PDB file of C-alpha atoms and ligand atoms in Angstrom:
ATOM      1  CA  MET A   1      -2.930  -7.038   3.941  1.00 98.00           C
ATOM      2  CA  GLY A   2      -1.886  -9.825   0.887  1.00 98.00           C
ATOM      3  CA  ILE A   3      -0.057  -7.901  -2.337  1.00 97.00           C
ATOM      4  CA  ILE A   4      -1.807  -9.891  -5.272  1.00 95.00           C
ATOM      5  CA  ASN A   5      -0.297  -7.515  -8.370  1.00 92.00           C
ATOM      6  CA  LEU A   6      -1.969  -7.611 -11.383  1.00 91.00           C
ATOM      7  CA  THR A   7       0.495  -6.485 -13.596  1.00 82.00           C
ATOM      8  CA  PRO A   8       2.469  -7.946 -16.183  1.00 76.00           C
ATOM      9  CA  ASP A   9       6.117  -5.501 -14.780  1.00 58.00           C
ATOM     10  CA  SER A  10       5.581  -5.008 -10.847  1.00 50.00           C
ATOM     11  CA  PHE A  11       9.280  -5.705  -9.817  1.00 46.00           C
ATOM     12  CA  SER A  12       9.044  -8.530  -6.946  1.00 50.00           C
ATOM     13  CA  ASP A  13       6.505 -11.039  -8.138  1.00 52.00           C
ATOM     14  CA  GLY A  14       6.852 -10.175 -11.878  1.00 48.00           C
ATOM     15  CA  GLY A  15       3.068 -11.085 -12.529  1.00 47.00           C
ATOM     16  CA  ARG A  16       3.270 -14.218 -11.651  1.00 45.00           C
ATOM     17  CA  TYR A  17      -0.622 -13.824 -10.915  1.00 45.00           C
ATOM     18  CA  PHE A  18      -1.977 -12.175 -14.056  1.00 65.00           C
ATOM     19  CA  SER A  19      -4.299 -15.431 -15.003  1.00 80.00           C
ATOM     20  CA  LEU A  20      -8.367 -15.159 -12.932  1.00 87.00           C
ATOM     21  CA  ASP A  21      -7.306 -18.797 -12.118  1.00 88.00           C
ATOM     22  CA  GLN A  22      -4.392 -18.078 -10.523  1.00 88.00           C
ATOM     23  CA  ALA A  23      -5.875 -14.675  -9.221  1.00 91.00           C
ATOM     24  CA  ARG A  24      -7.728 -17.033  -7.395  1.00 93.00           C
ATOM     25  CA  ALA A  25      -6.086 -19.286  -6.096  1.00 93.00           C
ATOM     26  CA  ARG A  26      -3.317 -16.777  -4.907  1.00 95.00           C
ATOM     27  CA  ALA A  27      -6.829 -15.009  -2.808  1.00 97.00           C
ATOM     28  CA  ARG A  28      -6.678 -18.803  -1.782  1.00 97.00           C
ATOM     29  CA  GLN A  29      -4.105 -18.770  -0.379  1.00 97.00           C
ATOM     30  CA  LEU A  30      -3.732 -15.610   0.972  1.00 98.00           C
ATOM     31  CA  VAL A  31      -6.462 -15.942   3.563  1.00 98.00           C
ATOM     32  CA  ALA A  32      -5.643 -19.963   4.207  1.00 98.00           C
ATOM     33  CA  GLU A  33      -2.198 -18.287   5.455  1.00 98.00           C
ATOM     34  CA  GLY A  34      -4.410 -15.662   7.791  1.00 98.00           C
ATOM     35  CA  ALA A  35      -4.381 -11.978   5.346  1.00 98.00           C
ATOM     36  CA  ASP A  36      -7.184 -10.138   6.813  1.00 98.00           C
ATOM     37  CA  ILE A  37      -7.636  -7.250   3.438  1.00 98.00           C
ATOM     38  CA  ILE A  38      -6.067  -8.907   0.007  1.00 98.00           C
ATOM     39  CA  ASP A  39      -4.698  -5.299  -2.595  1.00 98.00           C
ATOM     40  CA  LEU A  40      -5.409  -5.965  -5.630  1.00 97.00           C
ATOM     41  CA  GLY A  41      -3.322  -3.412  -8.117  1.00 95.00           C
ATOM     42  CA  GLY A  42      -3.923  -3.135 -11.834  1.00 94.00           C
ATOM     43  CA  GLU A  43      -1.290  -0.676 -12.818  1.00 92.00           C
ATOM     44  CA  SER A  44       2.739  -0.560 -11.108  1.00 87.00           C
ATOM     45  CA  THR A  45       4.011   2.073  -9.224  1.00 83.00           C
ATOM     46  CA  ARG A  46       7.189   0.633  -9.128  1.00 80.00           C
ATOM     47  CA  PRO A  47      10.021   3.429  -9.482  1.00 80.00           C
ATOM     48  CA  GLY A  48      10.333   4.066 -13.471  1.00 78.00           C
ATOM     49  CA  SER A  49       7.361   2.814 -14.268  1.00 79.00           C
ATOM     50  CA  GLN A  50       4.670   4.006 -17.148  1.00 78.00           C
ATOM     51  CA  GLU A  51       1.220   4.832 -16.493  1.00 85.00           C
ATOM     52  CA  VAL A  52      -1.496   2.491 -17.651  1.00 90.00           C
ATOM     53  CA  SER A  53      -4.729   3.285 -19.487  1.00 94.00           C
ATOM     54  CA  VAL A  54      -7.989   3.243 -17.923  1.00 96.00           C
ATOM     55  CA  GLN A  55      -9.392   0.681 -19.386  1.00 95.00           C
ATOM     56  CA  GLU A  56      -6.082  -1.480 -19.174  1.00 93.00           C
ATOM     57  CA  GLU A  57      -6.509  -1.553 -15.988  1.00 95.00           C
ATOM     58  CA  LEU A  58      -9.642  -1.667 -15.406  1.00 96.00           C
ATOM     59  CA  ASP A  59      -9.373  -4.485 -18.221  1.00 93.00           C
ATOM     60  CA  ARG A  60      -7.150  -6.601 -15.736  1.00 93.00           C
ATOM     61  CA  VAL A  61      -8.717  -6.087 -11.783  1.00 96.00           C
ATOM     62  CA  ILE A  62     -12.378  -5.766 -12.818  1.00 97.00           C
ATOM     63  CA  PRO A  63     -12.753  -9.522 -13.605  1.00 95.00           C
ATOM     64  CA  VAL A  64     -10.112 -10.674 -10.810  1.00 95.00           C
ATOM     65  CA  ILE A  65     -12.459  -8.316  -8.043  1.00 97.00           C
ATOM     66  CA  GLU A  66     -15.507  -9.901  -9.701  1.00 96.00           C
ATOM     67  CA  ALA A  67     -13.663 -13.215  -9.545  1.00 94.00           C
ATOM     68  CA  ILE A  68     -13.253 -13.697  -6.480  1.00 94.00           C
ATOM     69  CA  SER A  69     -15.351 -11.057  -3.840  1.00 94.00           C
ATOM     70  CA  ALA A  70     -18.109 -13.089  -3.918  1.00 88.00           C
ATOM     71  CA  ASP A  71     -17.082 -15.817  -2.283  1.00 83.00           C
ATOM     72  CA  LEU A  72     -14.109 -14.273  -0.254  1.00 94.00           C
ATOM     73  CA  PRO A  73     -14.400 -13.506   3.215  1.00 96.00           C
ATOM     74  CA  ILE A  74     -12.424 -10.827   3.233  1.00 98.00           C
ATOM     75  CA  PRO A  75     -12.851  -7.683   2.720  1.00 98.00           C
ATOM     76  CA  ILE A  76     -10.847  -6.002  -1.030  1.00 98.00           C
ATOM     77  CA  SER A  77      -8.210  -3.397  -1.445  1.00 98.00           C
ATOM     78  CA  ILE A  78      -8.064  -1.475  -4.562  1.00 98.00           C
ATOM     79  CA  ASP A  79      -5.135  -0.183  -5.657  1.00 98.00           C
ATOM     80  CA  THR A  80      -5.335   2.698  -8.361  1.00 97.00           C
ATOM     81  CA  SER A  81      -5.586   6.604  -8.507  1.00 97.00           C
ATOM     82  CA  LYS A  82      -8.023   6.815 -10.632  1.00 98.00           C
ATOM     83  CA  PRO A  83     -11.854   7.203  -9.917  1.00 98.00           C
ATOM     84  CA  GLN A  84     -13.729   5.473 -12.702  1.00 98.00           C
ATOM     85  CA  VAL A  85     -11.430   2.149 -11.680  1.00 98.00           C
ATOM     86  CA  MET A  86     -12.212   3.616  -7.870  1.00 98.00           C
ATOM     87  CA  ARG A  87     -16.164   3.835  -9.062  1.00 98.00           C
ATOM     88  CA  GLU A  88     -15.967   0.364 -10.637  1.00 98.00           C
ATOM     89  CA  ALA A  89     -13.837  -1.737  -8.049  1.00 98.00           C
ATOM     90  CA  VAL A  90     -16.473  -0.640  -5.121  1.00 98.00           C
ATOM     91  CA  ALA A  91     -19.378  -1.661  -8.116  1.00 98.00           C
ATOM     92  CA  ALA A  92     -18.052  -4.815  -8.297  1.00 98.00           C
ATOM     93  CA  GLY A  93     -17.107  -5.689  -5.304  1.00 98.00           C
ATOM     94  CA  ALA A  94     -14.390  -4.165  -3.445  1.00 98.00           C
ATOM     95  CA  GLY A  95     -14.414  -2.528   0.011  1.00 98.00           C
ATOM     96  CA  LEU A  96     -11.059  -0.739   1.026  1.00 98.00           C
ATOM     97  CA  ILE A  97      -9.382   2.320  -1.646  1.00 98.00           C
ATOM     98  CA  ASN A  98      -5.483   1.995  -1.638  1.00 98.00           C
ATOM     99  CA  ASP A  99      -5.082   5.172  -3.007  1.00 98.00           C
ATOM    100  CA  VAL A 100      -1.328   6.089  -3.167  1.00 97.00           C
ATOM    101  CA  MET A 101      -1.395  10.004  -4.562  1.00 97.00           C
ATOM    102  CA  ALA A 102      -2.949  10.134  -1.862  1.00 98.00           C
ATOM    103  CA  LEU A 103      -6.672  11.258  -4.242  1.00 98.00           C
ATOM    104  CA  ARG A 104      -5.240  13.882  -5.636  1.00 98.00           C
ATOM    105  CA  ARG A 105      -6.359  13.356  -8.775  1.00 97.00           C
ATOM    106  CA  PRO A 106      -9.066  15.145 -11.123  1.00 98.00           C
ATOM    107  CA  GLY A 107     -11.913  13.692  -9.693  1.00 98.00           C
ATOM    108  CA  ALA A 108     -10.694  11.076  -6.824  1.00 98.00           C
ATOM    109  CA  LEU A 109     -11.889  13.253  -3.234  1.00 98.00           C
ATOM    110  CA  GLU A 110     -15.604  12.892  -5.442  1.00 98.00           C
ATOM    111  CA  ALA A 111     -15.614   9.658  -6.248  1.00 98.00           C
ATOM    112  CA  ALA A 112     -13.979   8.488  -2.844  1.00 98.00           C
ATOM    113  CA  ARG A 113     -16.615  10.815  -0.835  1.00 98.00           C
ATOM    114  CA  ASP A 114     -19.725   9.185  -3.553  1.00 98.00           C
ATOM    115  CA  LEU A 115     -18.220   5.138  -2.660  1.00 98.00           C
ATOM    116  CA  SER A 116     -18.361   5.305   0.806  1.00 92.00           C
ATOM    117  CA  VAL A 117     -15.666   2.636   1.509  1.00 98.00           C
ATOM    118  CA  PRO A 118     -12.757   3.454   3.857  1.00 98.00           C
ATOM    119  CA  VAL A 119      -9.808   5.383   1.500  1.00 99.00           C
ATOM    120  CA  CYS A 120      -6.162   5.137   2.664  1.00 99.00           C
ATOM    121  CA  LEU A 121      -3.750   8.431   1.585  1.00 99.00           C
ATOM    122  CA  MET A 122      -0.286   7.731   1.444  1.00 98.00           C
ATOM    123  CA  HIS A 123       2.262  10.182   1.059  1.00 98.00           C
ATOM    124  CA  MET A 124       4.514  10.535  -2.368  1.00 98.00           C
ATOM    125  CA  GLN A 125       7.399  12.215  -3.013  1.00 97.00           C
ATOM    126  CA  GLY A 126       6.504  13.369  -6.956  1.00 93.00           C
ATOM    127  CA  GLU A 127       5.723  10.972  -9.083  1.00 91.00           C
ATOM    128  CA  PRO A 128       6.795   7.375 -10.256  1.00 90.00           C
ATOM    129  CA  ARG A 129       8.307   7.258 -13.523  1.00 89.00           C
ATOM    130  CA  SER A 130      10.139  10.227 -11.466  1.00 90.00           C
ATOM    131  CA  MET A 131      10.367   9.940  -7.800  1.00 92.00           C
ATOM    132  CA  GLN A 132      13.532   7.737  -6.709  1.00 90.00           C
ATOM    133  CA  ILE A 133      15.625  10.405  -9.272  1.00 91.00           C
ATOM    134  CA  GLN A 134      16.330  12.752  -6.621  1.00 93.00           C
ATOM    135  CA  PRO A 135      14.025  13.516  -3.569  1.00 95.00           C
ATOM    136  CA  ASN A 136      14.487  15.581  -1.294  1.00 95.00           C
ATOM    137  CA  TYR A 137      13.221  17.261   2.433  1.00 98.00           C
ATOM    138  CA  GLN A 138      14.446  19.500   4.677  1.00 97.00           C
ATOM    139  CA  ASP A 139      12.177  16.979   7.573  1.00 98.00           C
ATOM    140  CA  PRO A 140      11.246  13.330   5.932  1.00 98.00           C
ATOM    141  CA  VAL A 141       9.445  12.955   9.522  1.00 98.00           C
ATOM    142  CA  ALA A 142       7.891  16.825  10.156  1.00 98.00           C
ATOM    143  CA  GLU A 143       7.102  16.646   5.636  1.00 98.00           C
ATOM    144  CA  VAL A 144       5.394  13.093   5.248  1.00 98.00           C
ATOM    145  CA  ARG A 145       3.330  13.885   8.443  1.00 98.00           C
ATOM    146  CA  ALA A 146       2.326  17.695   7.309  1.00 98.00           C
ATOM    147  CA  PHE A 147       1.813  16.262   4.365  1.00 98.00           C
ATOM    148  CA  LEU A 148      -1.103  13.048   5.425  1.00 98.00           C
ATOM    149  CA  GLU A 149      -2.684  15.920   7.900  1.00 98.00           C
ATOM    150  CA  GLY A 150      -3.183  18.360   4.661  1.00 98.00           C
ATOM    151  CA  ARG A 151      -5.010  16.136   2.963  1.00 98.00           C
ATOM    152  CA  VAL A 152      -7.008  14.451   6.141  1.00 99.00           C
ATOM    153  CA  ASN A 153      -8.467  18.329   5.939  1.00 98.00           C
ATOM    154  CA  THR A 154      -9.180  17.908   2.749  1.00 98.00           C
ATOM    155  CA  CYS A 155     -11.119  14.958   2.796  1.00 98.00           C
ATOM    156  CA  VAL A 156     -12.597  15.309   5.222  1.00 98.00           C
ATOM    157  CA  ALA A 157     -13.883  19.106   3.542  1.00 98.00           C
ATOM    158  CA  ALA A 158     -14.897  17.333   0.439  1.00 98.00           C
ATOM    159  CA  GLY A 159     -17.726  15.248   2.621  1.00 98.00           C
ATOM    160  CA  ILE A 160     -15.221  11.412   3.515  1.00 98.00           C
ATOM    161  CA  PRO A 161     -15.244  11.785   6.834  1.00 98.00           C
ATOM    162  CA  HIS A 162     -12.043  11.032   9.586  1.00 98.00           C
ATOM    163  CA  ASN A 163     -13.982   7.523  10.293  1.00 98.00           C
ATOM    164  CA  ARG A 164     -13.387   6.398   6.864  1.00 98.00           C
ATOM    165  CA  LEU A 165      -9.467   7.222   6.580  1.00 99.00           C
ATOM    166  CA  LEU A 166      -5.859   5.439   7.301  1.00 99.00           C
ATOM    167  CA  LEU A 167      -2.607   6.740   6.762  1.00 99.00           C
ATOM    168  CA  ASP A 168       0.852   5.302   4.917  1.00 99.00           C
ATOM    169  CA  PRO A 169       4.159   7.344   4.548  1.00 98.00           C
ATOM    170  CA  GLY A 170       4.570   5.481   1.314  1.00 98.00           C
ATOM    171  CA  PHE A 171       8.120   3.947   2.349  1.00 98.00           C
ATOM    172  CA  GLY A 172      10.392   4.214  -0.795  1.00 97.00           C
ATOM    173  CA  PHE A 173       8.242   6.494  -2.670  1.00 97.00           C
ATOM    174  CA  GLY A 174      10.461   9.431  -3.218  1.00 97.00           C
ATOM    175  CA  LYS A 175      12.630   8.435  -0.170  1.00 98.00           C
ATOM    176  CA  ASN A 176      16.306   8.077   0.092  1.00 98.00           C
ATOM    177  CA  LEU A 177      17.327   5.074   2.374  1.00 98.00           C
ATOM    178  CA  ALA A 178      18.198   7.517   5.033  1.00 98.00           C
ATOM    179  CA  HIS A 179      14.314   8.696   4.434  1.00 98.00           C
ATOM    180  CA  ASN A 180      12.863   5.519   4.760  1.00 98.00           C
ATOM    181  CA  LEU A 181      14.694   4.994   7.926  1.00 98.00           C
ATOM    182  CA  SER A 182      13.995   7.961   9.753  1.00 98.00           C
ATOM    183  CA  LEU A 183      10.723   7.359   8.432  1.00 98.00           C
ATOM    184  CA  LEU A 184      10.444   4.170  10.212  1.00 99.00           C
ATOM    185  CA  LYS A 185      12.098   5.050  13.624  1.00 98.00           C
ATOM    186  CA  ASN A 186      10.161   7.901  14.282  1.00 99.00           C
ATOM    187  CA  LEU A 187       6.400   6.298  12.596  1.00 99.00           C
ATOM    188  CA  ARG A 188       5.079   7.106  15.871  1.00 98.00           C
ATOM    189  CA  SER A 189       5.103  10.389  15.094  1.00 98.00           C
ATOM    190  CA  ILE A 190       2.501   9.245  12.167  1.00 98.00           C
ATOM    191  CA  ALA A 191       0.864   7.642  14.202  1.00 98.00           C
ATOM    192  CA  ASP A 192      -0.032  10.157  16.837  1.00 98.00           C
ATOM    193  CA  ILE A 193      -1.976  12.543  13.690  1.00 98.00           C
ATOM    194  CA  GLY A 194      -4.570   9.365  15.728  1.00 98.00           C
ATOM    195  CA  LEU A 195      -5.603   7.530  12.827  1.00 98.00           C
ATOM    196  CA  PRO A 196      -5.010   3.789  11.670  1.00 99.00           C
ATOM    197  CA  LEU A 197      -1.655   3.420  10.408  1.00 99.00           C
ATOM    198  CA  LEU A 198      -0.534   1.373   7.582  1.00 99.00           C
ATOM    199  CA  VAL A 199       2.910   0.206   6.342  1.00 99.00           C
ATOM    200  CA  GLY A 200       4.427  -1.397   3.725  1.00 98.00           C
ATOM    201  CA  ILE A 201       7.883  -2.175   3.604  1.00 98.00           C
ATOM    202  CA  SER A 202       7.556  -6.002   2.288  1.00 98.00           C
ATOM    203  CA  ARG A 203      11.080  -6.824  -0.147  1.00 98.00           C
ATOM    204  CA  LYS A 204      11.251  -3.145  -0.281  1.00 98.00           C
ATOM    205  CA  SER A 205      14.664  -2.091  -1.844  1.00 97.00           C
ATOM    206  CA  MET A 206      15.250   0.313   1.040  1.00 98.00           C
ATOM    207  CA  ILE A 207      15.487  -3.712   2.957  1.00 98.00           C
ATOM    208  CA  GLY A 208      18.035  -5.156  -0.102  1.00 98.00           C
ATOM    209  CA  ASN A 209      19.897  -1.691   0.325  1.00 98.00           C
ATOM    210  CA  ILE A 210      20.173  -2.592   3.910  1.00 98.00           C
ATOM    211  CA  LEU A 211      21.821  -5.288   3.390  1.00 98.00           C
ATOM    212  CA  GLY A 212      24.014  -4.938   0.910  1.00 98.00           C
ATOM    213  CA  ASP A 213      21.934  -4.807  -2.806  1.00 97.00           C
ATOM    214  CA  ARG A 214      20.065  -8.279  -1.227  1.00 98.00           C
ATOM    215  CA  PRO A 215      17.211  -9.632  -4.418  1.00 98.00           C
ATOM    216  CA  VAL A 216      13.824  -9.305  -3.615  1.00 97.00           C
ATOM    217  CA  GLU A 217      14.478 -13.212  -3.126  1.00 98.00           C
ATOM    218  CA  GLY A 218      16.153 -12.599  -0.365  1.00 98.00           C
ATOM    219  CA  ARG A 219      14.329  -9.868   1.455  1.00 98.00           C
ATOM    220  CA  LEU A 220      11.821 -12.321   3.730  1.00 98.00           C
ATOM    221  CA  PHE A 221      13.347 -11.798   7.648  1.00 98.00           C
ATOM    222  CA  GLY A 222      14.758  -7.929   6.520  1.00 98.00           C
ATOM    223  CA  SER A 223      11.162  -7.304   5.766  1.00 99.00           C
ATOM    224  CA  LEU A 224       9.540  -8.798   9.249  1.00 99.00           C
ATOM    225  CA  ALA A 225      12.200  -6.620  10.764  1.00 98.00           C
ATOM    226  CA  SER A 226      11.056  -3.804   9.648  1.00 98.00           C
ATOM    227  CA  ALA A 227       7.608  -4.973  10.271  1.00 98.00           C
ATOM    228  CA  VAL A 228       8.041  -4.949  13.985  1.00 98.00           C
ATOM    229  CA  MET A 229       9.193  -1.969  14.598  1.00 98.00           C
ATOM    230  CA  ALA A 230       6.380  -0.845  12.359  1.00 99.00           C
ATOM    231  CA  LEU A 231       4.059  -2.336  14.714  1.00 98.00           C
ATOM    232  CA  GLU A 232       5.647  -0.720  18.033  1.00 98.00           C
ATOM    233  CA  ARG A 233       5.595   1.982  16.655  1.00 98.00           C
ATOM    234  CA  GLY A 234       1.664   1.970  16.158  1.00 98.00           C
ATOM    235  CA  ALA A 235       0.967   0.571  12.308  1.00 98.00           C
ATOM    236  CA  VAL A 236      -2.187  -1.248  12.563  1.00 98.00           C
ATOM    237  CA  ILE A 237      -1.534  -2.697   8.730  1.00 98.00           C
ATOM    238  CA  VAL A 238       1.348  -4.193   7.077  1.00 98.00           C
ATOM    239  CA  ARG A 239       0.791  -4.388   3.317  1.00 98.00           C
ATOM    240  CA  VAL A 240       2.863  -7.606   2.278  1.00 98.00           C
ATOM    241  CA  HIS A 241       4.025 -10.731  -0.296  1.00 98.00           C
ATOM    242  CA  ASP A 242       4.603 -13.291   2.456  1.00 98.00           C
ATOM    243  CA  VAL A 243       1.581 -13.219   5.204  1.00 98.00           C
ATOM    244  CA  ALA A 244       1.953 -16.567   6.243  1.00 98.00           C
ATOM    245  CA  PRO A 245       5.055 -14.965   7.878  1.00 98.00           C
ATOM    246  CA  THR A 246       4.029 -11.531   8.686  1.00 99.00           C
ATOM    247  CA  VAL A 247       0.996 -13.473  10.789  1.00 98.00           C
ATOM    248  CA  ASP A 248       3.296 -15.004  13.391  1.00 98.00           C
ATOM    249  CA  VAL A 249       5.497 -11.765  13.619  1.00 98.00           C
ATOM    250  CA  ILE A 250       1.954  -9.716  14.510  1.00 98.00           C
ATOM    251  CA  ARG A 251       1.633 -12.425  16.500  1.00 98.00           C
ATOM    252  CA  VAL A 252       4.084 -12.396  19.004  1.00 98.00           C
ATOM    253  CA  THR A 253       4.539  -8.850  18.192  1.00 98.00           C
ATOM    254  CA  SER A 254       1.355  -7.880  19.637  1.00 98.00           C
ATOM    255  CA  VAL A 255       0.793 -10.399  22.247  1.00 98.00           C
ATOM    256  CA  VAL A 256       4.183  -8.216  23.968  1.00 98.00           C
ATOM    257  CA  LEU A 257       2.573  -5.280  23.428  1.00 97.00           C
ATOM    258  CA  ALA A 258      -0.340  -6.489  25.418  1.00 97.00           C
ATOM    259  CA  ALA A 259       1.588  -7.926  27.867  1.00 98.00           C
ATOM    260  CA  GLU A 260       1.848  -6.161  32.214  1.00 97.00           C
TER     261      GLU A 260
HETATM  262  C1  LIG B 301       2.534   1.151  -1.113  1.00 90.67           C
HETATM  263  C2  LIG B 301       1.105   0.546  -2.113  1.00 90.67           C
HETATM  264  C3  LIG B 301       2.894  -0.281  -3.203  1.00 90.67           C
HETATM  265  C4  LIG B 301       3.056   1.281   0.148  1.00 90.67           C
HETATM  266  C5  LIG B 301       0.689   1.546  -0.336  1.00 90.67           C
HETATM  267  C6  LIG B 301       5.697  -1.767  -4.121  1.00 90.67           C
HETATM  268  C7  LIG B 301       0.174  -0.231  -3.831  1.00 90.67           C
HETATM  269  C8  LIG B 301       5.192  -0.995  -4.020  1.00 90.67           C
HETATM  270  N1  LIG B 301       3.744   0.012  -2.105  1.00 90.67           N
HETATM  271  N2  LIG B 301       0.278   0.489  -0.882  1.00 90.67           N
HETATM  272  N3  LIG B 301       1.426  -0.401  -2.629  1.00 90.67           N
HETATM  273  N4  LIG B 301       1.656   1.647   0.860  1.00 90.67           N
HETATM  274  N5  LIG B 301      -0.196   1.773   0.992  1.00 90.67           N
HETATM  275  O1  LIG B 301       6.876  -2.186  -3.421  1.00 90.67           O
HETATM  276  O2  LIG B 301       4.251   1.081   1.204  1.00 90.67           O
HETATM  277  O3  LIG B 301       4.661  -3.244  -3.488  1.00 90.67           O
HETATM  278  S1  LIG B 301       3.729  -0.826  -4.624  1.00 90.67           S
END
């Protein structure tokens, strides 16, 4: 899953893909590099970020989805927590909902149920504005697992069947370095829930922290190492900024995992 951020404040590519032409070129590049899905977001969820209005988010994402979905050979994932953005994005051509709030916003469950596209449910403790201030767990792996199982049950009860759900432990979302490391090491426990597992670790601060406060531009190799470990533990989709190198990593890792 290759990332296109349509936000002026996203930390790792700083809104470089903001114009329609640039978004189109970036989408083509991600496809050429081997992406199977493009994740498109119009609201930054970085720690401390402020929310944007529904209209602002729609203005950012809908024209781009309309422009690129028609001739794109791969599905577009809409990264949003807002029900109205989910509805309009899918109407414009999006084929997957990526919700870091796991459909907890009022109206989101109903929107996802009506839209009949797959949904990624991600774990987050707290909310973006404050989630990194004091993340707190007794047992991060058990708590993330229990949260995701609870959301799956809520979704199924609301009429969203199992076969439309993906899960994500939400690296960096209300988690300190120890929490993130424990979740990656024990990721199999989340995969064992039995639904397809998506992970996003690319360029995140957990990589920067491990490498001695390495800035975002220097986090590629660390991100690739984390992708290998996630794949070994059952992840089936990795959400990344650097698609070409990640595709090599996936090919090599999956060939070895499939060997005798
Ligand atoms: C994730 C994500 C972000 C993630 C899923 C960033 C939108 C922060 N991270 N969605 N979104 N999983 N499913 O660093 O880990 O890219 S935004």
